[in-house]
Amino acid sequence: MSKILIIEDEVSIAELEHDYLEINGFTSDIATTGEDGLILAKKNSYDLILLDLMLPSIDGLQLCKELREFLDIPILMVTARKEDIDKIRGFDRGADDYIVKPFNPNELVARVKAHISRYNRLVNRHKDQEIIQIRGLTIDKDSHKILINGEEKIFTAKEFDLLTFFATNPNKVFSKEHLFERIWGFDSMGDITTVTVHIRKIREKIEEEPSHPQYIETIWGVGYRLRK
Ligand code: CA
């Protein structure tokens, strides 16, 4: 199920967006300030963000820029002023789309659907491939083999799962909590420090200089991503 983050200070609009998305099978979280929106975006994994342009203490465009530092999911700006459209369009590495208030909620849902499916098509293009190739790294999912610059390296099952998860979702940042949940599961023993330990071990195997990783990067205060 796709999950949307709504960043909107007008509660009635946020609830309208939330309700229409829910009717159409989406789940959503609401943040009424930009600061809370940023915290939620770092903590959880969303498929799309609806971002109000006029927020009380931070400009929506500025927030968009900050979100773009660690997210590449679609961002739809919601603006009350038609004259802001040029500003949104002209903003470098900004929003993927915009919608003007008052909007038709069905139109909003249609745009959300279109952007999520376009993004998923891009991301999933390589998902079913049995062999993943990212620069010098080759993962053969079928035979459970990992090669670095042609040389086979031995991985434990969890290291293999973790690296394969990153490689099938490149350029996407995942928090330790998210990785722990995905690879180890909620019921497993241990805690999220396991993630840090496994990433260190993976780096020792795949990186030329584990202290300057070229594959799994640390995004401070957010998590990790595999750069493609
Ligand atoms: Ca507003």
XYZ file of N, CA and C and ligand atoms in Angstrom:
685
model
N 0.847 -1.200 0.000
C 0.000 0.000 0.000
C 0.882 1.249 0.000
N 0.543 2.194 -0.849
C 1.362 3.401 -0.918
C 1.073 4.328 0.245
N 2.143 4.971 0.726
C 2.005 5.849 1.877
C 2.438 7.266 1.506
N 1.574 8.213 1.849
C 1.803 9.603 1.477
C 2.102 10.430 2.723
N 3.004 11.380 2.591
C 3.220 12.340 3.673
C 2.594 13.667 3.255
N 1.655 14.146 4.068
C 0.993 15.420 3.806
C 1.616 16.467 4.725
N 2.218 17.499 4.135
C 2.760 18.589 4.948
C 1.905 19.812 4.638
N 1.067 20.181 5.568
C 0.044 21.208 5.323
C -0.369 21.796 6.663
N -0.303 23.129 6.774
C -0.662 23.743 8.061
C -2.159 23.973 8.232
N -2.896 23.985 7.114
C -4.351 24.141 7.243
C -4.967 22.768 7.463
N -5.433 22.564 8.691
C -5.893 21.236 9.087
C -7.038 20.737 8.197
N -7.957 21.651 7.824
C -9.105 21.204 7.014
C -8.641 20.685 5.650
N -7.636 21.329 5.069
C -7.118 20.865 3.770
C -6.360 19.547 3.942
N -5.557 19.482 5.002
C -4.805 18.244 5.269
C -5.769 17.072 5.431
N -6.865 17.318 6.149
C -7.826 16.229 6.373
C -8.577 15.858 5.102
N -8.854 16.855 4.284
C -9.501 16.584 2.994
C -8.588 15.696 2.130
N -7.313 16.067 2.079
C -6.351 15.271 1.303
C -6.269 13.855 1.864
N -6.136 13.788 3.180
C -6.042 12.485 3.853
C -7.264 11.610 3.538
N -8.466 12.186 3.647
C -9.694 11.414 3.445
C -9.804 10.885 2.018
N -9.532 11.758 1.050
C -9.635 11.319 -0.348
C -8.595 10.256 -0.675
N -7.410 10.402 -0.112
C -6.369 9.402 -0.362
C -6.771 8.066 0.257
N -7.355 8.152 1.451
C -7.767 6.929 2.142
C -8.859 6.194 1.358
N -9.838 6.952 0.865
C -10.914 6.353 0.052
C -10.326 5.610 -1.137
N -9.210 6.150 -1.656
C -8.608 5.562 -2.846
C -7.497 4.563 -2.524
N -7.452 4.123 -1.290
C -6.541 3.037 -0.936
C -5.143 3.449 -0.501
N -4.932 4.745 -0.242
C -3.617 5.185 0.237
C -3.672 5.402 1.750
N -2.538 5.238 2.394
C -2.466 5.667 3.786
C -1.676 6.965 3.799
N -1.890 7.782 4.825
C -1.124 9.024 4.868
C -0.887 9.493 6.290
N 0.213 10.225 6.443
C 0.520 10.892 7.703
C 0.421 12.387 7.453
N 0.004 13.116 8.485
C -0.106 14.569 8.348
C 0.919 15.246 9.253
N 1.646 16.204 8.683
C 2.508 17.073 9.482
C 1.987 18.492 9.272
N 1.769 19.226 10.360
C 1.215 20.575 10.198
C 2.299 21.660 10.209
N 3.534 21.255 10.411
C 4.640 22.214 10.258
C 5.709 21.570 9.380
N 6.532 22.425 8.777
C 7.617 21.924 7.937
C 8.602 21.100 8.745
N 8.868 21.537 9.972
C 9.827 20.841 10.838
C 9.363 19.417 11.114
N 8.060 19.291 11.451
C 7.524 17.948 11.702
C 7.551 17.108 10.424
N 7.286 17.746 9.304
C 7.310 17.051 8.023
C 8.683 16.464 7.749
N 9.713 17.253 8.032
C 11.088 16.816 7.818
C 11.423 15.622 8.713
N 10.979 15.704 9.963
C 11.243 14.612 10.912
C 10.564 13.316 10.432
N 9.285 13.436 10.017
C 8.562 12.254 9.543
C 9.206 11.672 8.287
N 9.617 12.563 7.384
C 10.214 12.107 6.121
C 11.519 11.358 6.361
N 12.229 11.745 7.424
C 13.484 11.057 7.738
C 13.233 9.732 8.430
N 12.154 9.696 9.196
C 11.886 8.519 10.017
C 11.188 7.408 9.236
N 10.250 7.778 8.381
C 9.442 6.774 7.688
C 9.772 6.727 6.210
N 9.221 5.705 5.575
C 9.447 5.551 4.151
C 8.143 5.867 3.411
N 8.150 6.951 2.650
C 6.933 7.359 1.932
C 7.097 7.151 0.431
N 5.957 7.125 -0.250
C 5.975 6.969 -1.700
C 5.813 8.303 -2.408
N 5.285 9.291 -1.683
C 5.063 10.607 -2.285
C 4.824 11.620 -1.166
N 5.174 12.874 -1.447
C 4.915 13.934 -0.476
C 4.039 15.008 -1.105
N 2.985 15.383 -0.386
C 2.162 16.535 -0.771
C 2.641 17.679 0.105
N 3.173 18.712 -0.521
C 3.829 19.761 0.249
C 3.193 21.123 -0.015
N 2.656 21.702 1.035
C 2.061 23.032 0.941
C 3.178 24.064 0.774
N 2.958 25.014 -0.107
C 4.003 26.022 -0.359
C 4.127 27.020 0.786
N 2.969 27.444 1.318
C 2.995 28.465 2.368
C 2.847 27.827 3.744
N 3.976 27.629 4.373
C 3.973 27.052 5.716
C 4.420 28.129 6.697
N 4.001 28.031 7.957
C 4.254 29.125 8.903
C 5.723 29.515 9.094
N 6.616 28.555 9.372
C 7.970 29.009 9.695
C 9.018 28.660 8.644
N 8.663 27.798 7.707
C 9.636 27.478 6.642
C 8.931 27.507 5.296
N 9.572 28.096 4.325
C 9.021 28.160 2.972
C 8.978 26.754 2.373
N 7.860 26.421 1.720
C 7.717 25.106 1.114
C 8.826 24.766 0.135
N 9.289 25.765 -0.605
C 10.357 25.508 -1.576
C 11.676 25.187 -0.877
N 11.940 25.895 0.211
C 13.141 25.625 0.998
C 13.075 24.213 1.580
N 11.894 23.864 2.067
C 11.703 22.529 2.634
C 11.881 21.462 1.548
N 11.359 21.760 0.374
C 11.485 20.848 -0.761
C 12.958 20.570 -1.046
N 13.746 21.623 -0.993
C 15.190 21.498 -1.227
C 15.834 20.597 -0.167
N 15.424 20.787 1.074
C 15.983 19.963 2.154
C 15.563 18.500 2.019
N 14.318 18.287 1.586
C 13.841 16.912 1.388
C 14.597 16.240 0.253
N 14.916 17.032 -0.771
C 15.609 16.496 -1.938
C 17.039 16.040 -1.632
N 17.563 16.506 -0.496
C 18.916 16.086 -0.144
C 18.974 14.597 0.194
N 17.845 14.020 0.578
C 17.885 12.596 0.910
C 16.740 11.801 0.298
N 15.866 12.443 -0.455
C 14.726 11.740 -1.028
C 14.634 11.967 -2.532
N 14.254 10.929 -3.258
C 13.980 11.167 -4.677
C 12.560 10.765 -5.073
N 11.714 10.570 -4.066
C 10.310 10.241 -4.350
C 9.598 11.488 -4.908
N 8.456 11.304 -5.599
C 7.744 12.471 -6.134
C 7.287 13.434 -5.025
N 7.452 14.715 -5.301
C 6.946 15.749 -4.393
C 5.968 16.613 -5.183
N 4.747 16.698 -4.696
C 3.728 17.555 -5.329
C 3.518 18.779 -4.450
N 3.752 19.951 -5.034
C 3.544 21.182 -4.279
C 2.077 21.576 -4.388
N 1.560 22.047 -3.261
C 0.182 22.535 -3.245
C 0.248 24.021 -2.938
N -0.298 24.820 -3.836
C -0.201 26.265 -3.631
C -1.555 26.947 -3.735
N -1.713 28.012 -2.955
C -2.969 28.756 -2.980
C -2.911 29.873 -4.027
N -1.706 30.156 -4.516
C -1.575 31.308 -5.412
C -1.069 30.885 -6.790
N -1.858 31.232 -7.795
C -1.468 30.880 -9.160
C -0.128 31.495 -9.532
N 0.145 32.684 -8.966
C 1.385 33.374 -9.344
C 2.638 32.663 -8.825
N 2.454 31.685 -7.952
C 3.617 30.943 -7.457
C 4.047 29.832 -8.408
N 3.204 29.545 -9.400
C 3.499 28.418 -10.290
C 4.852 28.567 -10.980
N 5.138 29.790 -11.445
C 6.416 30.005 -12.117
C 7.585 29.761 -11.180
N 7.380 30.184 -9.922
C 8.411 29.996 -8.901
C 8.680 28.501 -8.695
N 7.600 27.735 -8.642
C 7.746 26.285 -8.430
C 8.430 25.648 -9.636
N 7.987 26.056 -10.810
C 8.558 25.500 -12.045
C 10.036 25.813 -12.175
N 10.376 27.030 -11.796
C 11.751 27.483 -11.989
C 12.706 26.976 -10.935
N 12.177 26.333 -9.923
C 13.022 25.930 -8.812
C 13.808 24.678 -9.157
N 15.098 24.793 -9.029
C 15.989 23.707 -9.404
C 15.836 22.509 -8.469
N 15.757 21.321 -9.053
C 15.622 20.071 -8.288
C 14.464 20.132 -7.305
N 13.397 20.755 -7.747
C 12.294 20.956 -6.822
C 11.223 19.913 -6.939
N 10.006 20.426 -7.061
C 8.846 19.560 -7.067
C 8.663 18.878 -8.421
N 7.961 17.770 -8.431
C 7.659 17.061 -9.669
C 6.408 17.607 -10.326
N 5.579 18.227 -9.530
C 4.295 18.702 -10.045
C 3.726 19.691 -9.028
N 2.650 20.360 -9.410
C 2.017 21.273 -8.459
C 0.518 21.239 -8.699
N -0.189 21.640 -7.684
C -1.641 21.696 -7.815
C -2.103 22.955 -7.089
N -3.080 23.655 -7.686
C -3.493 24.947 -7.134
C -4.773 24.784 -6.312
N -4.760 25.390 -5.112
C -5.952 25.411 -4.254
C -6.927 26.459 -4.772
N -8.225 26.302 -4.704
C -8.887 25.061 -4.275
C -8.822 24.024 -5.387
N -8.502 22.806 -5.043
C -8.360 21.785 -6.076
C -9.515 20.796 -6.005
N -9.704 20.105 -7.095
C -10.671 19.019 -7.118
C -9.965 17.805 -6.507
N -10.474 17.279 -5.391
C -9.772 16.178 -4.720
C -9.536 14.965 -5.615
N -10.451 14.713 -6.534
C -10.253 13.570 -7.440
C -9.081 13.795 -8.383
N -8.927 15.045 -8.777
C -7.793 15.428 -9.623
C -6.486 15.213 -8.847
N -6.505 15.616 -7.586
C -5.335 15.432 -6.735
C -4.965 13.945 -6.631
N -5.966 13.114 -6.372
C -5.729 11.676 -6.248
C -5.194 11.102 -7.568
N -5.758 11.555 -8.680
C -5.304 11.075 -9.987
C -3.830 11.413 -10.212
N -3.431 12.624 -9.824
C -2.026 13.035 -9.978
C -1.109 12.210 -9.081
N -1.576 12.009 -7.851
C -0.792 11.208 -6.902
C -0.568 9.816 -7.488
N -1.636 9.204 -7.987
C -1.539 7.856 -8.575
C -0.558 7.834 -9.738
N -0.684 8.818 -10.618
C 0.157 8.861 -11.815
C 1.636 8.986 -11.433
N 1.931 9.855 -10.474
C 3.333 10.057 -10.092
C 3.916 8.838 -9.391
N 3.100 8.197 -8.547
C 3.609 7.013 -7.848
C 3.868 5.886 -8.844
N 2.957 5.689 -9.788
C 3.197 4.567 -10.711
C 4.377 4.868 -11.648
N 4.547 6.122 -12.024
C 5.703 6.467 -12.859
C 7.001 6.216 -12.092
N 7.014 6.661 -10.842
C 8.214 6.485 -10.017
C 8.508 4.999 -9.799
N 7.457 4.225 -9.502
C 7.659 2.790 -9.268
C 8.152 2.070 -10.510
N 7.678 2.517 -11.670
C 8.165 1.911 -12.903
C 9.664 2.127 -13.047
N 10.091 3.344 -12.741
C 11.516 3.677 -12.824
C 12.332 2.838 -11.853
N 11.838 2.777 -10.608
C 12.587 2.099 -9.561
C 12.575 0.585 -9.748
N 11.437 0.056 -10.208
C 11.291 -1.399 -10.280
C 11.829 -2.016 -11.563
N 12.303 -1.163 -12.450
C 12.748 -1.671 -13.736
C 13.761 -2.809 -13.571
N 14.610 -2.668 -12.544
C 15.665 -3.668 -12.365
C 15.345 -4.676 -11.270
N 14.160 -4.525 -10.682
C 13.859 -5.312 -9.490
C 13.820 -6.817 -9.743
N 13.290 -7.210 -10.876
C 13.139 -8.640 -11.140
C 14.360 -9.260 -11.795
N 15.353 -8.442 -12.042
C 16.550 -8.986 -12.664
C 17.268 -9.899 -11.694
N 17.793 -10.997 -12.222
C 18.501 -11.909 -11.337
C 19.925 -11.457 -11.088
N 20.463 -10.714 -12.038
C 21.820 -10.207 -11.839
C 21.772 -8.685 -11.768
N 22.255 -8.154 -10.669
C 22.300 -6.702 -10.507
C 23.746 -6.265 -10.655
N 23.932 -5.254 -11.469
C 25.284 -4.754 -11.714
C 25.313 -3.268 -11.368
N 26.095 -2.910 -10.377
C 26.280 -1.495 -10.052
C 27.779 -1.230 -9.992
N 28.257 -0.520 -10.996
C 29.715 -0.329 -11.152
C 30.458 -1.665 -10.966
N 31.396 -1.753 -10.043
C 32.178 -2.992 -9.898
C 31.484 -4.100 -9.122
N 30.281 -3.793 -8.652
C 29.554 -4.758 -7.817
C 28.575 -5.577 -8.654
N 28.670 -6.901 -8.543
C 27.733 -7.775 -9.244
C 27.059 -8.680 -8.215
N 25.736 -8.676 -8.220
C 25.008 -9.577 -7.329
C 24.217 -10.539 -8.200
N 24.485 -11.816 -8.007
C 23.732 -12.843 -8.713
C 22.760 -13.447 -7.713
N 21.505 -13.026 -7.809
C 20.518 -13.424 -6.808
C 20.230 -14.918 -6.879
N 20.294 -15.448 -8.107
C 19.966 -16.852 -8.335
C 20.950 -17.785 -7.647
N 22.224 -17.518 -7.860
C 23.238 -18.421 -7.287
C 23.809 -17.871 -5.982
N 23.213 -16.758 -5.482
C 23.649 -16.197 -4.196
C 25.130 -15.843 -4.178
N 25.569 -15.216 -5.259
C 26.983 -14.862 -5.339
C 27.157 -13.351 -5.432
N 28.201 -12.860 -4.806
C 28.530 -11.445 -4.931
C 29.969 -11.319 -5.395
N 30.149 -10.528 -6.431
C 31.491 -10.303 -6.963
C 31.836 -8.828 -6.883
N 33.091 -8.575 -6.524
C 33.591 -7.201 -6.556
C 34.733 -7.169 -7.551
N 34.564 -6.368 -8.563
C 35.515 -6.303 -9.676
C 35.905 -7.702 -10.175
N 34.900 -8.551 -10.287
C 35.106 -9.899 -10.824
C 35.518 -10.941 -9.804
N 35.818 -10.486 -8.594
C 36.302 -11.421 -7.582
C 35.178 -11.762 -6.604
N 34.953 -13.064 -6.394
C 33.859 -13.468 -5.523
C 34.193 -13.232 -4.046
N 33.198 -12.706 -3.314
C 33.374 -12.460 -1.881
C 32.338 -13.290 -1.133
N 32.702 -13.729 0.039
C 31.792 -14.571 0.823
C 30.963 -13.701 1.777
N 29.660 -13.824 1.688
C 28.742 -13.059 2.526
C 27.886 -14.003 3.364
N 27.558 -13.570 4.572
C 26.578 -14.322 5.362
C 25.195 -14.051 4.762
N 24.207 -14.854 5.148
C 22.858 -14.703 4.577
C 22.302 -13.294 4.810
N 22.466 -12.766 6.011
C 21.916 -11.437 6.313
C 22.687 -10.329 5.575
N 23.984 -10.475 5.483
C 24.767 -9.492 4.716
C 24.318 -9.488 3.258
N 24.101 -10.684 2.738
C 23.646 -10.817 1.358
C 22.273 -10.149 1.185
N 21.359 -10.440 2.104
C 20.012 -9.865 2.019
C 20.056 -8.336 2.108
N 20.883 -7.846 3.021
C 20.963 -6.402 3.231
C 21.537 -5.696 1.992
N 22.624 -6.224 1.475
C 23.235 -5.603 0.295
C 22.306 -5.711 -0.917
N 21.626 -6.842 -1.061
C 20.697 -7.016 -2.181
C 19.518 -6.054 -2.049
N 19.070 -5.845 -0.819
C 17.980 -4.885 -0.604
C 18.400 -3.478 -1.041
N 19.603 -3.075 -0.655
C 20.107 -1.764 -1.089
C 20.218 -1.698 -2.613
N 20.747 -2.755 -3.197
C 21.008 -2.745 -4.639
C 19.718 -2.764 -5.458
N 18.651 -3.333 -4.903
C 17.386 -3.316 -5.641
C 16.640 -1.995 -5.420
N 17.093 -1.208 -4.447
C 16.493 0.109 -4.194
C 17.577 1.184 -4.176
N 18.311 1.321 -5.276
C 19.450 2.251 -5.252
C 19.010 3.707 -5.096
N 19.906 4.493 -4.557
C 19.704 5.946 -4.392
C 18.575 6.301 -3.432
N 18.086 5.328 -2.717
C 17.010 5.577 -1.773
C 17.567 5.437 -0.364
N 17.214 6.399 0.498
C 17.751 6.365 1.854
C 16.838 5.548 2.770
N 17.457 4.673 3.544
C 16.694 3.872 4.510
C 17.249 4.087 5.904
N 16.353 4.266 6.861
C 16.783 4.413 8.249
C 17.169 3.035 8.786
N 17.960 3.049 9.866
C 18.351 1.789 10.503
C 17.113 0.999 10.914
N 16.109 1.728 11.422
C 14.884 1.073 11.876
C 14.210 0.350 10.715
N 14.140 1.043 9.579
C 13.504 0.468 8.396
C 14.264 -0.780 7.928
N 15.584 -0.684 7.894
C 16.399 -1.815 7.440
C 16.253 -3.002 8.388
N 16.251 -2.692 9.667
C 16.110 -3.764 10.661
C 14.779 -4.488 10.471
N 13.741 -3.691 10.274
C 12.406 -4.258 10.078
C 12.341 -5.111 8.811
N 12.962 -4.606 7.734
C 12.907 -5.317 6.455
C 13.738 -6.591 6.438
N 14.919 -6.542 6.998
C 15.838 -7.673 6.873
C 15.725 -8.647 8.048
N 15.507 -8.116 9.239
C 15.474 -8.998 10.414
C 14.041 -9.262 10.896
N 13.163 -8.288 10.652
C 11.780 -8.459 11.095
C 11.598 -8.023 12.526
N 10.396 -7.602 12.819
C 10.086 -7.062 14.137
C 10.307 -8.080 15.258
N 10.033 -9.354 14.962
C 10.029 -10.348 16.028
C 11.422 -10.864 16.372
N 12.390 -10.503 15.536
C 13.696 -11.108 15.746
C 14.374 -10.545 16.985
N 15.317 -11.313 17.483
C 16.118 -10.874 18.621
C 17.070 -9.796 18.108
N 17.719 -9.163 19.054
C 18.694 -8.174 18.645
C 18.056 -6.810 18.510
N 18.851 -5.859 18.071
C 18.344 -4.500 17.958
C 18.998 -3.823 16.763
N 18.676 -2.566 16.581
C 19.108 -1.908 15.345
C 20.627 -1.700 15.251
N 21.352 -1.883 16.346
C 22.817 -1.778 16.215
C 23.358 -2.882 15.311
N 22.586 -3.985 15.184
C 22.929 -5.059 14.252
C 23.124 -4.505 12.842
N 22.280 -3.551 12.481
C 22.341 -2.965 11.138
C 23.713 -2.318 10.929
N 24.136 -1.516 11.904
C 25.426 -0.826 11.808
C 26.572 -1.836 11.667
N 26.503 -2.890 12.463
C 27.550 -3.915 12.420
C 27.595 -4.579 11.043
N 26.428 -4.921 10.509
C 26.384 -5.579 9.199
C 26.873 -4.651 8.087
N 26.512 -3.390 8.178
C 26.965 -2.459 7.138
C 28.489 -2.325 7.184
N 29.031 -2.304 8.393
C 30.490 -2.223 8.514
C 31.144 -3.451 7.858
N 30.571 -4.621 8.106
C 31.144 -5.855 7.530
C 31.019 -5.877 6.005
N 29.871 -5.395 5.507
C 29.686 -5.348 4.052
C 30.712 -4.402 3.438
N 30.896 -3.248 4.077
C 31.869 -2.275 3.556
C 33.273 -2.857 3.504
N 33.633 -3.629 4.532
C 34.972 -4.233 4.542
C 35.158 -5.169 3.354
N 34.048 -5.737 2.881
C 34.144 -6.685 1.770
C 34.059 -6.020 0.397
N 33.293 -4.955 0.294
C 33.068 -4.393 -1.049
C 33.794 -3.083 -1.315
N 34.206 -2.404 -0.259
C 34.816 -1.087 -0.465
C 36.340 -1.187 -0.534
N 36.918 -0.389 -1.386
C 38.365 -0.295 -1.432
C 38.866 0.351 -0.148
N 38.171 1.449 0.233
C 38.479 2.140 1.477
C 37.197 2.193 2.298
N 37.008 1.257 3.224
C 35.743 1.227 3.978
C 35.414 2.528 4.707
N 36.430 3.339 4.999
C 36.151 4.608 5.683
C 35.660 5.689 4.707
N 35.835 5.449 3.407
C 35.301 6.363 2.388
C 34.455 5.565 1.406
N 33.302 5.089 1.879
C 32.511 4.166 1.057
C 31.997 4.778 -0.245
N 32.116 3.999 -1.304
C 31.624 4.409 -2.620
C 30.275 3.773 -2.929
N 29.909 2.765 -2.170
C 28.627 2.109 -2.421
C 27.597 2.519 -1.362
N 27.720 1.934 -0.182
C 26.735 2.277 0.864
C 27.202 3.521 1.606
N 26.477 4.605 1.387
C 26.830 5.878 1.999
C 26.019 6.105 3.264
N 26.636 6.779 4.225
C 25.928 7.171 5.435
C 25.347 8.563 5.210
N 24.043 8.701 5.407
C 23.416 10.020 5.335
C 23.143 10.407 6.777
N 23.953 11.320 7.296
C 23.920 11.623 8.719
C 22.538 12.021 9.203
N 22.129 11.400 10.285
C 20.849 11.705 10.890
C 19.667 11.089 10.155
N 19.923 10.389 9.059
C 18.831 9.802 8.286
C 18.994 8.292 8.166
N 20.105 7.864 7.602
C 20.304 6.426 7.426
C 21.377 6.140 6.403
N 21.097 5.185 5.508
C 22.075 4.762 4.531
C 21.424 4.681 3.150
N 22.263 4.804 2.140
C 21.769 4.540 0.785
C 22.894 3.958 -0.057
N 22.490 3.196 -1.046
C 23.471 2.683 -1.995
C 23.422 3.579 -3.227
N 24.542 4.231 -3.490
C 24.594 5.172 -4.605
C 24.814 4.382 -5.890
N 24.004 4.727 -6.878
C 24.145 4.048 -8.166
C 24.852 4.939 -9.162
Ca -0.454 26.949 4.118
